[in-house]
């Protein structure tokens, strides 16, 4: 038994030593140096600047947008690059010098809203699609990217030129996704095969069980880049999913600030450089940046329901204080829940 | 390895037959293994390129960092769950009916809950209502709430398994209820409970992997991210599984040693509890153990 | 609770999936587990080793890891099943190890004289096991097997990790849509209690009926 204890102890020690070793790396992209700016007193930017810490929620497993590199421990991708540029506007300096001031926190689709509401993160940049439902609990700056739904086929397939050509063909997408809805709307006679993940769709395409895969172009681009030229993108996009920067509801000053910064990096070419270094590298074609949408914040609903039906709200306080669950006014949830997505980009 | 033989030693004919069956069985198993390896090779999963990332120092450190996060969350949850479980067990045995009902309700309620639901609840509901702590604590909380309920049942069963005569004798000597409990009953019951406790702790350690659904950077999460990055999910997850097995085997070994020693020293009578996943099932149940099913 | 009642159909569908997962997996696990237990007590060394390896590796790997490994890893080997089928396979495999250990302890609890008597009557090892030992063994382990069953109901929730739409996944998705985690998860928790509490009761009844205490 003593031997076993030693063994366990050794394992624990090993991990501790291992964990205490850090590492370093860099992502070279076009940068610009700024002097430390002054922000309006009391604003979120001023607070972050004073704290010296900018907390960003992002995904760690989304190719091209936010992916953790196990060799460096750092997150890489387009979302990360955008976050760094927002950080430059807050702290001044350049993309390199702000890096230590940014703390990336891994978020998954479902904890993005709670993390924003709770203040656990300052912003969320995590392939976060702007929707009216979400606007009732959080606010969005941007969009800074529009993912278009596209089609992927085998490289030698020339029969599919647009979504209409999928009628009568077997097409694959993820169960319950918005992609599925769009496909059924645009190609009603397509034979839809539903899998749980897009890599399964890719496998099915490879062995001929389906003739096409359709979803957001960046996801397809990832599959194409891994396919050894067996697949290609049709490049006939047929619907839009705008990705935005999620932040606390009602913080219009911060939202405007980020929107200004986004427009700035659109104009000075940094957005394009960030795109090329990340999404461009997985074969995605760059389009002009999307127009920033400065909408007026929706009133927060009285309860914290995100239901689309009864948006009966009083006052646009950013609170998420309603702790009572029994006083719900939501009745129309059943319709919206049947269309839940497995993939909510 | 000493397998329990279902009868006495085999005769010469039977032994020859066994040898033949052994050869056939070994061949069949070897065939299965071979087929699996062939499948791995045919699908390119044995390619060095897929395994190479896992040999890089940085990647190993990354995964071991995940293991450390797993061990950290597990060890804290173990200590807290044991302490709270002990309190709950005493609560259920208390003479005050209110205390009994309250602790009983807690135990019955959370014992029937899937842990995953508790993890989701603590990770998604609590932040919304202003409970602002690190993700680490959400995982710990869910593990403690669930496991304290299970451990409480183990403790209670252990205490009840002791012969009534022990308490009666203590009372006859003038011990108060709590004196009898703490000086006479608990020390004896503890010995019987050890194996069941350790196997519950193994379960707890495995359950920390549920932290990955709320993005706690433990071993499973890191293995998945590694697999995504290098496009070798099979290899990365396999590595994670090996690490889990190593740690759990070490823990189980300790449990088994303890169990054997207990049985040798005090006779049979380890504790089993309904609702726990892993039972130290020594089917020989002691006189009054009879842990009822939940409900 | 309005929210839960309004979506009762979703919850019921999720519950049906949870029940289906549990029943299918438990049936398979009983069969596999008994076979593995038989392997582990058999006089054939390779089978004993195989049985031990199966139990020790599968039982010591977290169910979540097995689920993810099978669903996202084994597809690379061309082993592709739907999420539901994958979940049943993984739950069966995982649960079979606990069944095996339980049944084995039951076998060990049957008095040695039973096996000796049977063998002296000329029964072969499989005959001894199937006709004499196992029927008695099962009756001694009704309670622990019931425990394994209840644990399986709870463990089936992990199928939601690979997007099987069971009770947990229903709640998770409903929460994504409504952002009302307390009501949504409490509803699912109650539904699980509706399954686990009566199961515990049934196990108790069954135990009183058939169990032999030793």
mmCIF file of N, CA, C and O in Angstrom, chain A residues 109-111 113 117 133 137 175-176 196-197 199-200 203-204 207 209 226 303-307 323-326 328-342 344, chain C residues 1-4 6-10 71-72 75-76 78-84 86 160 162-165 169-170 172-186:
data_model
loop_
_atom_site.group_PDB
_atom_site.id
_atom_site.type_symbol
_atom_site.label_atom_id
_atom_site.label_comp_id
_atom_site.label_asym_id
_atom_site.label_seq_id
_atom_site.Cartn_x
_atom_site.Cartn_y
_atom_site.Cartn_z
ATOM 1 N N UNK A 109 -21.691 27.853 -25.330
ATOM 2 C CA UNK A 109 -22.883 28.563 -25.806
ATOM 3 C C UNK A 109 -23.816 28.938 -24.669
ATOM 4 O O UNK A 109 -24.322 30.050 -24.601
ATOM 5 N N UNK A 110 -24.032 27.995 -23.742
ATOM 6 C CA UNK A 110 -25.101 28.228 -22.784
ATOM 7 C C UNK A 110 -24.751 29.163 -21.646
ATOM 8 O O UNK A 110 -25.636 29.703 -21.012
ATOM 9 N N UNK A 111 -23.470 29.371 -21.358
ATOM 10 C CA UNK A 111 -23.213 30.242 -20.214
ATOM 11 C C UNK A 111 -22.802 31.660 -20.618
ATOM 12 O O UNK A 111 -22.319 32.420 -19.797
ATOM 13 N N UNK A 113 -24.814 34.254 -21.639
ATOM 14 C CA UNK A 113 -25.679 35.253 -20.998
ATOM 15 C C UNK A 113 -25.458 35.344 -19.497
ATOM 16 O O UNK A 113 -25.260 36.443 -18.972
ATOM 17 N N UNK A 117 -24.406 38.765 -17.503
ATOM 18 C CA UNK A 117 -25.311 39.322 -16.489
ATOM 19 C C UNK A 117 -24.638 39.404 -15.141
ATOM 20 O O UNK A 117 -24.853 40.323 -14.368
ATOM 21 N N UNK A 133 -34.156 37.721 -29.311
ATOM 22 C CA UNK A 133 -34.360 37.044 -28.033
ATOM 23 C C UNK A 133 -33.232 37.388 -27.074
ATOM 24 O O UNK A 133 -33.461 37.730 -25.914
ATOM 25 N N UNK A 137 -31.867 40.178 -22.869
ATOM 26 C CA UNK A 137 -31.073 39.956 -21.656
ATOM 27 C C UNK A 137 -29.701 40.610 -21.719
ATOM 28 O O UNK A 137 -29.137 40.957 -20.693
ATOM 29 N N UNK A 175 -28.913 18.629 -36.494
ATOM 30 C CA UNK A 175 -30.247 18.517 -35.922
ATOM 31 C C UNK A 175 -30.688 19.805 -35.243
ATOM 32 O O UNK A 175 -29.964 20.358 -34.427
ATOM 33 N N UNK A 176 -31.866 20.294 -35.597
ATOM 34 C CA UNK A 176 -32.444 21.409 -34.854
ATOM 35 C C UNK A 176 -31.740 22.746 -34.999
ATOM 36 O O UNK A 176 -32.019 23.671 -34.264
ATOM 37 N N UNK A 196 -25.691 14.909 -35.587
ATOM 38 C CA UNK A 196 -25.518 15.705 -34.388
ATOM 39 C C UNK A 196 -24.360 16.675 -34.510
ATOM 40 O O UNK A 196 -24.346 17.704 -33.877
ATOM 41 N N UNK A 197 -23.360 16.311 -35.296
ATOM 42 C CA UNK A 197 -22.211 17.204 -35.442
ATOM 43 C C UNK A 197 -21.893 17.344 -36.923
ATOM 44 O O UNK A 197 -22.235 16.484 -37.734
ATOM 45 N N UNK A 199 -18.920 17.299 -38.196
ATOM 46 C CA UNK A 199 -17.888 16.377 -38.672
ATOM 47 C C UNK A 199 -18.518 15.063 -39.120
ATOM 48 O O UNK A 199 -18.028 14.410 -40.038
ATOM 49 N N UNK A 200 -19.646 14.695 -38.485
ATOM 50 C CA UNK A 200 -20.352 13.503 -38.960
ATOM 51 C C UNK A 200 -20.916 13.733 -40.354
ATOM 52 O O UNK A 200 -20.904 12.840 -41.194
ATOM 53 N N UNK A 203 -18.157 13.205 -42.733
ATOM 54 C CA UNK A 203 -17.889 11.791 -42.990
ATOM 55 C C UNK A 203 -18.912 11.214 -43.960
ATOM 56 O O UNK A 203 -18.580 10.437 -44.854
ATOM 57 N N UNK A 204 -20.181 11.621 -43.753
ATOM 58 C CA UNK A 204 -21.250 11.112 -44.613
ATOM 59 C C UNK A 204 -21.048 11.585 -46.059
ATOM 60 O O UNK A 204 -21.315 10.851 -47.015
ATOM 61 N N UNK A 207 -18.224 9.423 -47.667
ATOM 62 C CA UNK A 207 -18.562 8.086 -48.147
ATOM 63 C C UNK A 207 -19.841 8.050 -48.975
ATOM 64 O O UNK A 207 -20.375 6.984 -49.267
ATOM 65 N N UNK A 209 -23.001 9.037 -48.501
ATOM 66 C CA UNK A 209 -24.358 8.890 -47.985
ATOM 67 C C UNK A 209 -25.167 10.174 -48.176
ATOM 68 O O UNK A 209 -26.379 10.144 -48.175
ATOM 69 N N UNK A 226 -9.685 20.741 -43.696
ATOM 70 C CA UNK A 226 -9.197 19.477 -43.139
ATOM 71 C C UNK A 226 -9.423 18.303 -44.082
ATOM 72 O O UNK A 226 -9.139 17.173 -43.732
ATOM 73 N N UNK A 303 -39.681 39.931 -15.995
ATOM 74 C CA UNK A 303 -39.034 38.748 -15.482
ATOM 75 C C UNK A 303 -37.836 38.517 -16.376
ATOM 76 O O UNK A 303 -37.671 39.175 -17.383
ATOM 77 N N UNK A 304 -36.993 37.593 -16.001
ATOM 78 C CA UNK A 304 -35.799 37.377 -16.794
ATOM 79 C C UNK A 304 -36.059 36.411 -17.934
ATOM 80 O O UNK A 304 -35.159 35.786 -18.450
ATOM 81 N N UNK A 305 -37.306 36.261 -18.304
ATOM 82 C CA UNK A 305 -37.573 35.367 -19.425
ATOM 83 C C UNK A 305 -37.028 35.937 -20.716
ATOM 84 O O UNK A 305 -36.994 37.128 -20.927
ATOM 85 N N UNK A 306 -36.599 35.084 -21.564
ATOM 86 C CA UNK A 306 -36.102 35.532 -22.851
ATOM 87 C C UNK A 306 -37.117 35.205 -23.919
ATOM 88 O O UNK A 306 -36.822 35.197 -25.096
ATOM 89 N N UNK A 307 -38.313 34.909 -23.518
ATOM 90 C CA UNK A 307 -39.328 34.486 -24.470
ATOM 91 C C UNK A 307 -39.636 35.597 -25.458
ATOM 92 O O UNK A 307 -39.624 36.774 -25.131
ATOM 93 N N UNK A 323 -35.769 37.249 -8.839
ATOM 94 C CA UNK A 323 -35.411 35.929 -8.369
ATOM 95 C C UNK A 323 -36.606 35.002 -8.329
ATOM 96 O O UNK A 323 -36.471 33.811 -8.190
ATOM 97 N N UNK A 324 -37.771 35.596 -8.443
ATOM 98 C CA UNK A 324 -38.952 34.766 -8.336
ATOM 99 C C UNK A 324 -39.243 34.080 -9.652
ATOM 100 O O UNK A 324 -39.125 34.660 -10.716
ATOM 101 N N UNK A 325 -39.564 32.836 -9.590
ATOM 102 C CA UNK A 325 -39.853 32.129 -10.817
ATOM 103 C C UNK A 325 -41.337 31.898 -10.980
ATOM 104 O O UNK A 325 -41.810 31.500 -12.012
ATOM 105 N N UNK A 326 -42.069 32.155 -9.923
ATOM 106 C CA UNK A 326 -43.478 31.824 -9.981
ATOM 107 C C UNK A 326 -44.286 32.940 -10.648
ATOM 108 O O UNK A 326 -45.397 32.716 -11.085
ATOM 109 N N UNK A 328 -44.030 34.270 -13.395
ATOM 110 C CA UNK A 328 -43.765 34.325 -14.830
ATOM 111 C C UNK A 328 -44.954 34.854 -15.619
ATOM 112 O O UNK A 328 -46.096 34.584 -15.318
ATOM 113 N N UNK A 329 -44.636 35.638 -16.646
ATOM 114 C CA UNK A 329 -45.700 36.078 -17.524
ATOM 115 C C UNK A 329 -45.574 35.402 -18.873
ATOM 116 O O UNK A 329 -46.345 35.620 -19.767
ATOM 117 N N UNK A 330 -44.546 34.578 -18.975
ATOM 118 C CA UNK A 330 -44.277 33.987 -20.285
ATOM 119 C C UNK A 330 -45.223 32.840 -20.571
ATOM 120 O O UNK A 330 -45.422 31.955 -19.763
ATOM 121 N N UNK A 331 -45.813 32.876 -21.730
ATOM 122 C CA UNK A 331 -46.711 31.792 -22.090
ATOM 123 C C UNK A 331 -46.349 31.177 -23.418
ATOM 124 O O UNK A 331 -46.762 30.083 -23.733
ATOM 125 N N UNK A 332 -45.562 31.894 -24.183
ATOM 126 C CA UNK A 332 -45.397 31.461 -25.558
ATOM 127 C C UNK A 332 -44.072 30.754 -25.783
ATOM 128 O O UNK A 332 -43.506 30.810 -26.839
ATOM 129 N N UNK A 333 -43.563 30.111 -24.750
ATOM 130 C CA UNK A 333 -42.247 29.523 -24.909
ATOM 131 C C UNK A 333 -42.261 28.236 -25.715
ATOM 132 O O UNK A 333 -41.286 27.895 -26.343
ATOM 133 N N UNK A 334 -43.380 27.549 -25.680
ATOM 134 C CA UNK A 334 -43.364 26.234 -26.297
ATOM 135 C C UNK A 334 -43.090 26.308 -27.797
ATOM 136 O O UNK A 334 -42.479 25.417 -28.365
ATOM 137 N N UNK A 335 -43.517 27.390 -28.422
ATOM 138 C CA UNK A 335 -43.264 27.482 -29.853
ATOM 139 C C UNK A 335 -41.782 27.672 -30.130
ATOM 140 O O UNK A 335 -41.236 27.079 -31.032
ATOM 141 N N UNK A 336 -41.159 28.502 -29.297
ATOM 142 C CA UNK A 336 -39.769 28.798 -29.596
ATOM 143 C C UNK A 336 -38.853 27.639 -29.219
ATOM 144 O O UNK A 336 -37.809 27.462 -29.800
ATOM 145 N N UNK A 337 -39.277 26.829 -28.259
ATOM 146 C CA UNK A 337 -38.367 25.798 -27.807
ATOM 147 C C UNK A 337 -38.288 24.627 -28.760
ATOM 148 O O UNK A 337 -37.328 23.884 -28.742
ATOM 149 N N UNK A 338 -39.270 24.464 -29.599
ATOM 150 C CA UNK A 338 -39.211 23.335 -30.511
ATOM 151 C C UNK A 338 -38.141 23.535 -31.571
ATOM 152 O O UNK A 338 -37.772 22.620 -32.269
ATOM 153 N N UNK A 339 -37.656 24.753 -31.684
ATOM 154 C CA UNK A 339 -36.660 25.001 -32.720
ATOM 155 C C UNK A 339 -35.274 25.221 -32.126
ATOM 156 O O UNK A 339 -34.441 25.835 -32.718
ATOM 157 N N UNK A 340 -35.067 24.712 -30.936
ATOM 158 C CA UNK A 340 -33.773 24.895 -30.308
ATOM 159 C C UNK A 340 -32.678 24.331 -31.187
ATOM 160 O O UNK A 340 -32.888 23.387 -31.923
ATOM 161 N N UNK A 341 -31.532 24.885 -31.060
ATOM 162 C CA UNK A 341 -30.447 24.440 -31.926
ATOM 163 C C UNK A 341 -29.425 23.655 -31.161
ATOM 164 O O UNK A 341 -29.161 23.912 -29.991
ATOM 165 N N UNK A 342 -28.843 22.696 -31.806
ATOM 166 C CA UNK A 342 -27.696 22.021 -31.213
ATOM 167 C C UNK A 342 -26.483 22.906 -31.420
ATOM 168 O O UNK A 342 -25.564 22.914 -30.646
ATOM 169 N N UNK A 344 -25.622 26.628 -31.716
ATOM 170 C CA UNK A 344 -26.003 28.020 -31.713
ATOM 171 C C UNK A 344 -24.733 28.820 -31.816
ATOM 172 O O UNK A 344 -24.059 29.039 -30.837
ATOM 173 N N UNK C 1 -43.366 27.731 -12.213
ATOM 174 C CA UNK C 1 -43.726 26.370 -12.643
ATOM 175 C C UNK C 1 -44.607 26.391 -13.878
ATOM 176 O O UNK C 1 -44.724 25.405 -14.576
ATOM 177 N N UNK C 2 -45.202 27.567 -14.141
ATOM 178 C CA UNK C 2 -46.000 27.702 -15.365
ATOM 179 C C UNK C 2 -45.190 27.259 -16.575
ATOM 180 O O UNK C 2 -45.666 26.506 -17.430
ATOM 181 N N UNK C 3 -43.955 27.745 -16.588
ATOM 182 C CA UNK C 3 -43.064 27.465 -17.697
ATOM 183 C C UNK C 3 -42.944 25.966 -17.941
ATOM 184 O O UNK C 3 -43.001 25.486 -19.072
ATOM 185 N N UNK C 4 -42.798 25.222 -16.837
ATOM 186 C CA UNK C 4 -42.641 23.779 -16.959
ATOM 187 C C UNK C 4 -43.930 23.151 -17.481
ATOM 188 O O UNK C 4 -43.919 22.306 -18.368
ATOM 189 N N UNK C 6 -46.282 24.590 -19.201
ATOM 190 C CA UNK C 6 -46.499 24.960 -20.595
ATOM 191 C C UNK C 6 -45.712 24.084 -21.559
ATOM 192 O O UNK C 6 -46.083 23.889 -22.703
ATOM 193 N N UNK C 7 -44.595 23.585 -21.065
ATOM 194 C CA UNK C 7 -43.759 22.749 -21.921
ATOM 195 C C UNK C 7 -43.827 21.279 -21.508
ATOM 196 O O UNK C 7 -42.895 20.519 -21.733
ATOM 197 N N UNK C 8 -44.954 20.922 -20.912
ATOM 198 C CA UNK C 8 -45.098 19.556 -20.400
ATOM 199 C C UNK C 8 -44.830 18.535 -21.489
ATOM 200 O O UNK C 8 -44.215 17.495 -21.236
ATOM 201 N N UNK C 9 -45.257 18.846 -22.728
ATOM 202 C CA UNK C 9 -45.047 17.873 -23.801
ATOM 203 C C UNK C 9 -43.556 17.610 -24.028
ATOM 204 O O UNK C 9 -43.143 16.472 -24.231
ATOM 205 N N UNK C 10 -42.755 18.677 -23.955
ATOM 206 C CA UNK C 10 -41.310 18.507 -24.135
ATOM 207 C C UNK C 10 -40.730 17.665 -23.009
ATOM 208 O O UNK C 10 -39.933 16.750 -23.232
ATOM 209 N N UNK C 71 -18.428 8.849 -28.988
ATOM 210 C CA UNK C 71 -19.197 9.604 -29.978
ATOM 211 C C UNK C 71 -18.307 10.451 -30.888
ATOM 212 O O UNK C 71 -18.530 10.525 -32.090
ATOM 213 N N UNK C 72 -17.299 11.094 -30.307
ATOM 214 C CA UNK C 72 -16.474 11.981 -31.125
ATOM 215 C C UNK C 72 -15.162 11.328 -31.558
ATOM 216 O O UNK C 72 -14.525 11.783 -32.495
ATOM 217 N N UNK C 75 -15.877 7.801 -34.194
ATOM 218 C CA UNK C 75 -16.313 8.074 -35.573
ATOM 219 C C UNK C 75 -15.120 8.013 -36.505
ATOM 220 O O UNK C 75 -15.261 7.671 -37.666
ATOM 221 N N UNK C 76 -13.947 8.335 -35.965
ATOM 222 C CA UNK C 76 -12.731 8.315 -36.792
ATOM 223 C C UNK C 76 -12.387 6.901 -37.224
ATOM 224 O O UNK C 76 -11.612 6.693 -38.133
ATOM 225 N N UNK C 78 -14.665 4.922 -38.179
ATOM 226 C CA UNK C 78 -15.787 4.488 -39.005
ATOM 227 C C UNK C 78 -16.895 3.879 -38.166
ATOM 228 O O UNK C 78 -17.829 3.295 -38.693
ATOM 229 N N UNK C 79 -16.773 3.986 -36.833
ATOM 230 C CA UNK C 79 -17.839 3.462 -35.971
ATOM 231 C C UNK C 79 -18.792 4.610 -35.676
ATOM 232 O O UNK C 79 -18.533 5.450 -34.817
ATOM 233 N N UNK C 80 -19.873 4.679 -36.432
ATOM 234 C CA UNK C 80 -20.769 5.815 -36.295
ATOM 235 C C UNK C 80 -22.187 5.351 -36.037
ATOM 236 O O UNK C 80 -22.768 4.640 -36.850
ATOM 237 N N UNK C 81 -22.695 5.753 -34.925
ATOM 238 C CA UNK C 81 -24.096 5.475 -34.636
ATOM 239 C C UNK C 81 -24.769 6.788 -34.291
ATOM 240 O O UNK C 81 -24.102 7.775 -33.984
ATOM 241 N N UNK C 82 -26.085 6.776 -34.298
ATOM 242 C CA UNK C 82 -26.814 7.973 -33.890
ATOM 243 C C UNK C 82 -26.491 8.253 -32.425
ATOM 244 O O UNK C 82 -25.982 7.379 -31.712
ATOM 245 N N UNK C 83 -26.779 9.470 -32.002
ATOM 246 C CA UNK C 83 -26.463 9.836 -30.627
ATOM 247 C C UNK C 83 -27.160 8.891 -29.651
ATOM 248 O O UNK C 83 -26.567 8.437 -28.673
ATOM 249 N N UNK C 84 -28.418 8.569 -29.929
ATOM 250 C CA UNK C 84 -29.171 7.719 -29.009
ATOM 251 C C UNK C 84 -28.531 6.340 -28.907
ATOM 252 O O UNK C 84 -28.280 5.829 -27.813
ATOM 253 N N UNK C 86 -25.512 5.481 -29.658
ATOM 254 C CA UNK C 86 -24.206 5.617 -29.004
ATOM 255 C C UNK C 86 -24.377 5.665 -27.493
ATOM 256 O O UNK C 86 -23.641 5.007 -26.748
ATOM 257 N N UNK C 160 -26.958 13.621 -22.552
ATOM 258 C CA UNK C 160 -27.228 14.948 -23.093
ATOM 259 C C UNK C 160 -25.952 15.617 -23.586
ATOM 260 O O UNK C 160 -25.999 16.507 -24.427
ATOM 261 N N UNK C 162 -23.845 14.381 -25.524
ATOM 262 C CA UNK C 162 -23.724 14.146 -26.959
ATOM 263 C C UNK C 162 -25.053 14.438 -27.647
ATOM 264 O O UNK C 162 -25.372 13.861 -28.679
ATOM 265 N N UNK C 163 -25.838 15.337 -27.043
ATOM 266 C CA UNK C 163 -27.062 15.887 -27.626
ATOM 267 C C UNK C 163 -28.190 14.888 -27.842
ATOM 268 O O UNK C 163 -28.983 15.044 -28.752
ATOM 269 N N UNK C 164 -28.257 13.860 -27.007
ATOM 270 C CA UNK C 164 -29.468 13.056 -26.961
ATOM 271 C C UNK C 164 -30.518 13.902 -26.232
ATOM 272 O O UNK C 164 -30.223 14.473 -25.187
ATOM 273 N N UNK C 165 -31.717 13.987 -26.797
ATOM 274 C CA UNK C 165 -32.708 14.887 -26.197
ATOM 275 C C UNK C 165 -33.452 14.184 -25.071
ATOM 276 O O UNK C 165 -34.614 13.812 -25.195
ATOM 277 N N UNK C 169 -31.356 17.289 -21.422
ATOM 278 C CA UNK C 169 -31.158 18.087 -22.628
ATOM 279 C C UNK C 169 -32.381 18.980 -22.882
ATOM 280 O O UNK C 169 -32.243 20.132 -23.298
ATOM 281 N N UNK C 170 -33.565 18.451 -22.627
ATOM 282 C CA UNK C 170 -34.779 19.262 -22.763
ATOM 283 C C UNK C 170 -34.658 20.500 -21.882
ATOM 284 O O UNK C 170 -34.885 21.631 -22.319
ATOM 285 N N UNK C 172 -31.953 21.799 -20.620
ATOM 286 C CA UNK C 172 -30.840 22.636 -21.053
ATOM 287 C C UNK C 172 -31.261 23.539 -22.218
ATOM 288 O O UNK C 172 -30.977 24.734 -22.246
ATOM 289 N N UNK C 173 -31.948 22.962 -23.168
ATOM 290 C CA UNK C 173 -32.370 23.743 -24.339
ATOM 291 C C UNK C 173 -33.440 24.757 -23.974
ATOM 292 O O UNK C 173 -33.451 25.882 -24.466
ATOM 293 N N UNK C 174 -34.336 24.323 -23.096
ATOM 294 C CA UNK C 174 -35.384 25.243 -22.656
ATOM 295 C C UNK C 174 -34.746 26.432 -21.941
ATOM 296 O O UNK C 174 -35.179 27.575 -22.111
ATOM 297 N N UNK C 175 -33.708 26.155 -21.187
ATOM 298 C CA UNK C 175 -32.998 27.233 -20.504
ATOM 299 C C UNK C 175 -32.316 28.161 -21.504
ATOM 300 O O UNK C 175 -32.324 29.377 -21.355
ATOM 301 N N UNK C 176 -31.736 27.582 -22.555
ATOM 302 C CA UNK C 176 -31.124 28.411 -23.593
ATOM 303 C C UNK C 176 -32.144 29.371 -24.200
ATOM 304 O O UNK C 176 -31.824 30.487 -24.560
ATOM 305 N N UNK C 177 -33.377 28.895 -24.336
ATOM 306 C CA UNK C 177 -34.399 29.700 -24.999
ATOM 307 C C UNK C 177 -35.052 30.713 -24.076
ATOM 308 O O UNK C 177 -35.409 31.807 -24.489
ATOM 309 N N UNK C 178 -35.227 30.323 -22.818
ATOM 310 C CA UNK C 178 -36.018 31.173 -21.940
ATOM 311 C C UNK C 178 -35.173 31.889 -20.910
ATOM 312 O O UNK C 178 -35.641 32.839 -20.300
ATOM 313 N N UNK C 179 -33.929 31.427 -20.717
ATOM 314 C CA UNK C 179 -33.056 32.007 -19.712
ATOM 315 C C UNK C 179 -33.717 32.002 -18.334
ATOM 316 O O UNK C 179 -33.617 32.955 -17.582
ATOM 317 N N UNK C 180 -34.434 30.928 -18.028
ATOM 318 C CA UNK C 180 -35.023 30.819 -16.679
ATOM 319 C C UNK C 180 -34.565 29.520 -16.047
ATOM 320 O O UNK C 180 -35.345 28.588 -15.878
ATOM 321 N N UNK C 181 -33.290 29.453 -15.690
ATOM 322 C CA UNK C 181 -32.708 28.180 -15.266
ATOM 323 C C UNK C 181 -33.365 27.552 -14.050
ATOM 324 O O UNK C 181 -33.498 26.339 -13.984
ATOM 325 N N UNK C 182 -33.786 28.369 -13.087
ATOM 326 C CA UNK C 182 -34.282 27.789 -11.841
ATOM 327 C C UNK C 182 -35.511 26.924 -12.111
ATOM 328 O O UNK C 182 -35.548 25.736 -11.781
ATOM 329 N N UNK C 183 -36.514 27.520 -12.760
ATOM 330 C CA UNK C 183 -37.742 26.782 -13.030
ATOM 331 C C UNK C 183 -37.459 25.575 -13.910
ATOM 332 O O UNK C 183 -37.920 24.462 -13.654
ATOM 333 N N UNK C 184 -36.668 25.822 -14.942
ATOM 334 C CA UNK C 184 -36.424 24.794 -15.937
ATOM 335 C C UNK C 184 -35.714 23.580 -15.340
ATOM 336 O O UNK C 184 -36.125 22.435 -15.531
ATOM 337 N N UNK C 185 -34.639 23.825 -14.567
ATOM 338 C CA UNK C 185 -33.879 22.700 -14.027
ATOM 339 C C UNK C 185 -34.599 22.034 -12.859
ATOM 340 O O UNK C 185 -34.512 20.824 -12.676
ATOM 341 N N UNK C 186 -35.321 22.848 -12.082
ATOM 342 C CA UNK C 186 -36.083 22.259 -10.992
ATOM 343 C C UNK C 186 -37.143 21.317 -11.561
ATOM 344 O O UNK C 186 -37.380 20.228 -11.028
#
